[in-house]
Structure formats: structure tokens, C-alpha cells
Amino acid sequence: MIDIIYVERDALGYPMTERAFKALPKAEHVIIDSWEDVFYRKNQNFRLQKNSQKLILAVNRSDFLRKGSKNCQSFGADSFYYCSAVKNCICGCEYCYLQGMFGSANLLAFVNTGDCFEELRHLLKAENIGKERKMLLPVTYDNDLYTLEKVFGLVESWADFLAAEKPEGLTVEIRTKCGTKSFAEAAKRAAEYMVFTWSVAPEENIKRFEPRTSPLKSRIDAALHCAGEGLRVRLAFDPLLAVGGDWRKGYADLLTLLAETGLASKVEAAGIGGFRIPSDYLKIMRKNAPESPLAFDRYESKGGTSAYPQEKQAALCKFILQKLAESGVPREKIYVYS
Ligand code: SF4
């Protein structure tokens, strides 16, 4: 549980700040001048901080929206941007790039959501988004936003914004490993403009590599519930991990389960991609997790990105692609990152 909230003087009074204070009533408040003084402090230890994360509430004075990286899944959109209003995550996935991205494991949340929406209005115009040209905007990069919904209410804020603006051509993606369904009601009012993407993996991978996330069964239940409520649902098999002697069986069982529960036939798309990470982040990850077999697997570095050797990557994707097709997801709905 978060016991200290660092709050910028300028961030006081924002609705999101007030909500976080209410959601974390026992946390001590420390007023600061600038989030950078805390977040970028020298000699921080990511692993130690991860066990006792603090929260920093701040005003973003720079851009909220950035062009999506070539390493990320764009689901074939014409225009691909992402929003990172909260940096760092309370889950602890062993493969997560966040371990190498920031020196700090503390949570940083920007509270001036209205400025973010204003920036988006300009971007939609500049990118000519509408009937002919579509934009995908994931808003959960660098975190799993839904795990913090009680604290920040950002899924609800996005639903409110989209329901009011009705921006043709825009899809806001909420990606999660959460088994919670409670956002379905709020999201219904903006169902056309939002998509909920569940990251799925074999249960043994979840137990081994995704601590503090929901079990597979809860994720499937939540996704089925949302699909039943008329929300757009996608699945992400990303990152695919070829670990253990029989990784094929783990994924085959997962795909069978998705077919048996009926979820495979309800998704509007699925994305697949092997494990990959910027090479610089991998170096830091190895330093932070010297005992992780995942971090020390054999990767090849190309164009600043480390990934499984091409042959292994292709075998992984081909296997999942085939199983996905067998489980009822049409090929044209499957997007492969390779
Ligand atoms: S849920 Fe996503 S953002 Fe959070 S630790 Fe896992 S991979 Fe990283």
C-alpha cells in the first residue's frame, strides 16, 4: 500500500489529486516543487522501490501524446499514438521494459487530464482523423491503468471525454491484465470509441512471470462479460515467451480454453508478438534481475531492439497464428508483430 504521496504544489486542487487523496487516506502528503526532483533522483534502486512504491502527483508541462514505437502493436491503424499519463505500474512482470526505462519504480501520475484531452483535439485535426483515416491511441502504456482505477479514475475520465466528443475514427485502447469487470458500465457510453485488450498467457507463465496480476480465468471472465455488454474486446498474446521445455503445450492449452469459453469467437482482433525490448533496457534489466532466466535468454540485437533469434520468433508466431485460427479467430483479425 502506498504510504507517501509526493504532490507538486501546482498539482493541488485538481480533481484527480483530490480523488487520489481520498482513495489513499492513510498516506502522508509531502509537498514538492517539481516531480523531476523526486522521480529522477540519483542512485535510486528500482528493485527496492518496487517493494514500497510511493506516488508522485504532478502537472505535465510537456506532451501527453507521442507517436507509437515500431516495437508496439498498432493493429493496422493509419495513425498510431500513445498516451502515458501514469508512469510505472503496481504489477511486477519479469519481462516488463519499465525496469529499464526509468531509474525509479515510484508511480508518477499527471493530474492535468484536461490538457491531455485538449492536446488530443489538436492531434486529431492535424492527423486528419475521421471516416477515412483511423487512429489507435493506447492510453495504458507504462502502466496497467485499470489496476489503479480506484485511485485515479482515468478509465472513467476517458469514457466521459469520448462520450461527449464522439471523435469519429478514434479508438482509445485500454490494455490490462486485470480480472475486474466493473469498468464495463462506465465504458458503455463510449463503446464505439474504446477497445479493451486483455493480455493473455498460459497460467503457468502468469504465475511465474506476471506477479500481482489477475489469473487467466479472471481475465477471460472479465473479457467475456465486457463482450456480452457490447464492448469491443481484443486479445494480446504479447510478449510470447518460449520458455520451459514445453512452451507449445502451454499455449495450445490456452487457445483451447479461449475456444471452449467462446471468447475466441467474440474478439474483434488479436495481436501476437514475441518478446522484444530496447537493447539498452535489457542491459539494465539484467543488472536489476541477475537471477532472471528470462533476462538472460539468448536474444539478438537489431536496430537497437533485442528479441529472440529470427527463427525462434517466426516459429513462435507461426504456432500461435495457426492455433488462433483453429480456435475461431479469422486470419484477417490477427495482427502479427514480427
Ligand atoms: S502489467 Fe504491463 S506495465 Fe505492468 S508490470 Fe506488467 S507488463 Fe509492465
XYZ file of C-alpha atoms in Angstrom, residues 35-332:
298
model
C 8.231 15.905 -9.794
C 11.594 15.626 -11.527
C 13.405 16.228 -8.226
C 11.864 13.010 -6.838
C 11.427 10.839 -9.927
C 14.893 11.441 -11.348
C 16.759 11.470 -8.036
C 20.214 9.926 -8.409
C 21.179 6.474 -7.093
C 17.686 5.028 -6.855
C 17.269 1.263 -6.543
C 14.431 0.060 -8.764
C 14.069 -3.317 -7.044
C 13.925 -1.895 -3.519
C 11.486 0.836 -4.560
C 9.246 -1.697 -6.302
C 8.550 -3.286 -2.909
C 7.459 0.018 -1.395
C 6.225 2.248 -4.200
C 5.454 5.901 -3.495
C 3.086 8.026 -5.565
C 4.041 11.303 -7.215
C 1.220 13.588 -8.385
C 2.336 16.211 -10.861
C 1.385 18.550 -13.686
C 2.592 17.542 -17.138
C 4.125 20.609 -18.774
C 5.215 18.696 -21.863
C 3.417 16.445 -24.396
C 0.947 13.782 -23.252
C 0.716 12.147 -26.664
C 3.599 10.542 -28.504
C 3.983 8.599 -31.741
C 3.786 4.827 -31.140
C 7.053 2.922 -31.290
C 7.804 0.442 -34.056
C 8.156 -2.144 -31.254
C 4.463 -1.839 -30.358
C 1.333 -3.382 -31.787
C -0.671 -0.877 -33.902
C -3.420 -3.289 -35.091
C -3.133 -1.873 -38.605
C -4.236 1.688 -37.674
C -3.414 4.551 -40.106
C -2.177 6.713 -37.266
C -0.684 5.336 -34.056
C -0.046 7.421 -30.962
C 0.006 6.594 -27.277
C -0.695 8.414 -24.061
C 1.299 7.890 -20.914
C -0.398 9.834 -18.132
C 0.790 7.400 -15.460
C 4.317 6.074 -15.444
C 5.227 2.819 -13.727
C 2.971 0.061 -12.582
C 1.998 -1.810 -9.434
C 2.279 -5.190 -11.186
C 5.693 -6.777 -11.424
C 6.029 -8.611 -14.731
C 9.503 -10.036 -15.046
C 9.771 -9.113 -18.729
C 8.473 -5.545 -18.330
C 10.510 -2.871 -20.103
C 9.719 -0.424 -17.300
C 12.555 -1.974 -15.287
C 14.976 -0.472 -17.751
C 13.117 2.690 -18.698
C 13.190 4.867 -15.612
C 15.652 4.889 -12.727
C 12.659 4.994 -10.382
C 9.948 2.425 -9.624
C 7.720 5.031 -7.977
C 4.373 5.793 -9.605
C 4.177 9.123 -11.390
C 0.710 10.394 -12.335
C -0.063 13.559 -14.264
C -3.255 15.099 -12.992
C -3.985 17.745 -15.660
C -6.160 15.413 -17.721
C -7.988 18.338 -19.352
C -4.729 19.441 -21.026
C -4.313 15.918 -22.377
C -7.775 15.983 -23.949
C -7.103 19.412 -25.461
C -3.867 18.124 -26.971
C -5.797 15.189 -28.439
C -8.345 17.500 -30.085
C -5.473 19.260 -31.907
C -3.789 15.985 -32.837
C -6.970 14.518 -34.338
C -7.238 17.572 -36.576
C -3.553 17.555 -37.518
C -3.679 13.841 -38.369
C -6.909 14.273 -40.322
C -8.664 11.536 -38.342
C -12.240 10.787 -39.402
C -14.248 8.487 -41.610
C -11.338 7.563 -43.891
C -8.356 7.721 -41.557
C -8.306 5.863 -38.235
C -6.181 6.434 -35.163
C -5.333 3.945 -32.432
C -4.456 5.573 -29.127
C -3.421 3.201 -26.338
C -3.621 5.075 -23.025
C -2.173 2.384 -20.792
C 1.448 2.445 -21.870
C 3.927 2.408 -18.991
C 1.266 1.085 -16.570
C -1.833 -1.077 -16.235
C -4.270 1.763 -15.735
C -7.148 -0.340 -14.587
C -5.260 -1.643 -11.546
C -5.272 1.993 -10.364
C -8.793 2.946 -11.414
C -9.967 3.431 -7.826
C -7.129 5.882 -7.235
C -7.191 7.873 -10.489
C -10.496 7.123 -12.259
C -8.817 7.565 -15.619
C -10.767 4.873 -17.495
C -13.923 6.676 -16.477
C -12.480 10.078 -17.455
C -11.643 8.736 -20.928
C -15.163 7.283 -21.250
C -16.662 10.667 -20.267
C -14.473 12.535 -22.743
C -15.195 10.151 -25.623
C -18.917 10.035 -24.942
C -19.041 13.842 -25.057
C -16.756 14.377 -28.087
C -17.701 11.366 -30.253
C -14.442 11.611 -32.247
C -15.001 9.699 -35.478
C -12.080 7.467 -36.441
C -10.511 7.353 -32.964
C -10.130 4.190 -30.897
C -8.729 4.509 -27.393
C -7.225 1.250 -26.184
C -7.206 0.162 -22.554
C -4.889 -2.823 -22.200
C -4.967 -4.811 -18.995
C -4.106 -7.977 -17.135
C -6.901 -7.270 -14.656
C -9.785 -9.592 -13.931
C -12.101 -6.746 -12.980
C -15.316 -6.070 -14.863
C -16.509 -3.012 -13.038
C -15.496 -0.521 -15.737
C -17.952 -2.078 -18.195
C -20.856 0.094 -17.078
C -18.933 3.368 -17.402
C -17.375 2.339 -20.719
C -20.693 1.512 -22.376
C -21.440 5.166 -23.016
C -18.321 5.405 -25.206
C -18.294 1.831 -26.511
C -17.759 2.856 -30.123
C -14.531 4.703 -29.323
C -12.915 2.363 -26.810
C -11.425 -1.088 -27.055
C -10.425 -3.293 -24.128
C -7.485 -5.524 -24.825
C -6.727 -8.353 -22.438
C -3.179 -9.630 -22.350
C -3.382 -13.397 -22.050
C -0.746 -16.033 -21.404
C -0.600 -19.634 -20.209
C -1.450 -19.802 -16.500
C 1.996 -21.165 -15.630
C 3.623 -18.145 -17.323
C 1.295 -15.830 -15.400
C 2.278 -17.434 -12.098
C 5.945 -17.394 -12.950
C 6.438 -14.097 -14.778
C 3.465 -11.826 -14.015
C 3.260 -11.352 -10.242
C 0.490 -9.108 -8.902
C -1.699 -9.600 -11.998
C -5.007 -11.499 -12.212
C -5.171 -15.217 -13.031
C -6.084 -16.252 -16.559
C -9.576 -17.408 -15.606
C -10.496 -13.972 -14.161
C -9.169 -12.215 -17.263
C -11.260 -14.468 -19.508
C -14.365 -13.937 -17.338
C -13.892 -10.164 -17.418
C -13.374 -10.141 -21.200
C -16.468 -12.301 -21.747
C -18.506 -10.038 -19.508
C -17.420 -6.930 -21.406
C -18.083 -8.562 -24.798
C -21.539 -9.537 -23.505
C -22.146 -5.888 -22.551
C -21.460 -4.806 -26.118
C -17.918 -3.527 -25.554
C -15.171 -4.039 -28.107
C -12.718 -6.665 -26.889
C -9.317 -7.703 -28.206
C -6.686 -10.158 -27.057
C -2.939 -9.659 -26.927
C -0.585 -12.620 -26.989
C 2.308 -10.382 -26.361
C 5.005 -10.972 -25.322
C 5.038 -14.595 -26.399
C 7.593 -16.378 -24.267
C 9.351 -19.516 -25.449
C 10.425 -20.676 -22.006
C 10.350 -24.100 -20.438
C 10.704 -27.383 -22.276
C 7.115 -27.467 -23.493
C 6.005 -23.917 -24.229
C 3.900 -25.174 -27.142
C 1.655 -27.165 -24.808
C 1.083 -24.140 -22.541
C -0.061 -22.009 -25.471
C -2.071 -24.825 -27.051
C -3.977 -25.283 -23.740
C -4.553 -21.527 -23.561
C -6.008 -21.438 -27.074
C -8.213 -24.448 -26.348
C -9.569 -22.656 -23.288
C -10.279 -19.495 -25.291
C -12.203 -21.581 -27.854
C -14.117 -23.563 -25.214
C -15.193 -20.473 -23.280
C -16.356 -18.831 -26.520
C -14.069 -15.816 -26.069
C -12.048 -16.504 -29.228
C -15.118 -16.013 -31.401
C -16.132 -12.771 -29.653
C -12.961 -10.717 -30.087
C -12.716 -8.068 -32.790
C -8.951 -8.653 -33.196
C -5.940 -10.373 -31.682
C -2.315 -9.235 -31.633
C 0.671 -11.533 -31.347
C 4.342 -10.762 -30.899
C 7.419 -12.415 -29.436
C 9.330 -10.924 -26.515
C 11.318 -7.858 -27.554
C 12.853 -4.967 -25.669
C 15.122 -1.999 -26.438
C 18.678 -3.316 -26.053
C 19.630 -0.572 -23.581
C 16.713 -1.540 -21.330
C 17.728 -5.206 -21.490
C 21.159 -4.292 -20.105
C 19.549 -2.511 -17.149
C 17.051 -5.346 -16.677
C 19.922 -7.824 -16.433
C 21.615 -5.638 -13.838
C 18.383 -5.364 -11.820
C 17.472 -9.044 -12.086
C 20.702 -11.037 -12.229
C 18.885 -14.288 -11.397
C 16.177 -13.995 -14.096
C 16.402 -16.753 -16.750
C 14.151 -14.624 -18.926
C 16.511 -11.653 -18.881
C 19.466 -13.909 -19.691
C 17.869 -15.918 -22.508
C 19.574 -15.706 -25.904
C 18.479 -12.618 -27.820
C 19.698 -10.949 -30.973
C 20.066 -7.209 -31.172
C 18.967 -5.446 -34.349
C 18.349 -1.725 -34.805
C 18.526 -1.133 -31.043
C 15.968 -3.840 -30.209
C 16.750 -7.204 -28.627
C 14.476 -10.124 -29.493
C 14.524 -13.868 -29.918
C 16.601 -15.017 -32.892
C 14.581 -14.668 -36.074
C 13.958 -18.418 -36.479
C 12.645 -18.834 -32.942
C 10.500 -15.696 -33.240
C 8.983 -16.936 -36.508
C 8.293 -20.430 -35.077
C 6.544 -18.910 -32.059
C 4.339 -16.606 -34.110
C 3.522 -19.305 -36.678
C 2.457 -21.724 -33.943
C 0.152 -19.217 -32.221
C -1.231 -17.981 -35.537
C -2.237 -21.488 -36.505
C -3.773 -22.247 -33.090
C -5.643 -18.943 -33.080
C -7.137 -19.680 -36.491
C -8.173 -23.153 -35.250
C -9.821 -21.602 -32.206
C -12.112 -19.461 -34.351
C -10.344 -16.099 -34.858
C -10.391 -15.249 -38.600
C -6.927 -14.633 -40.084
C -7.791 -11.077 -41.145
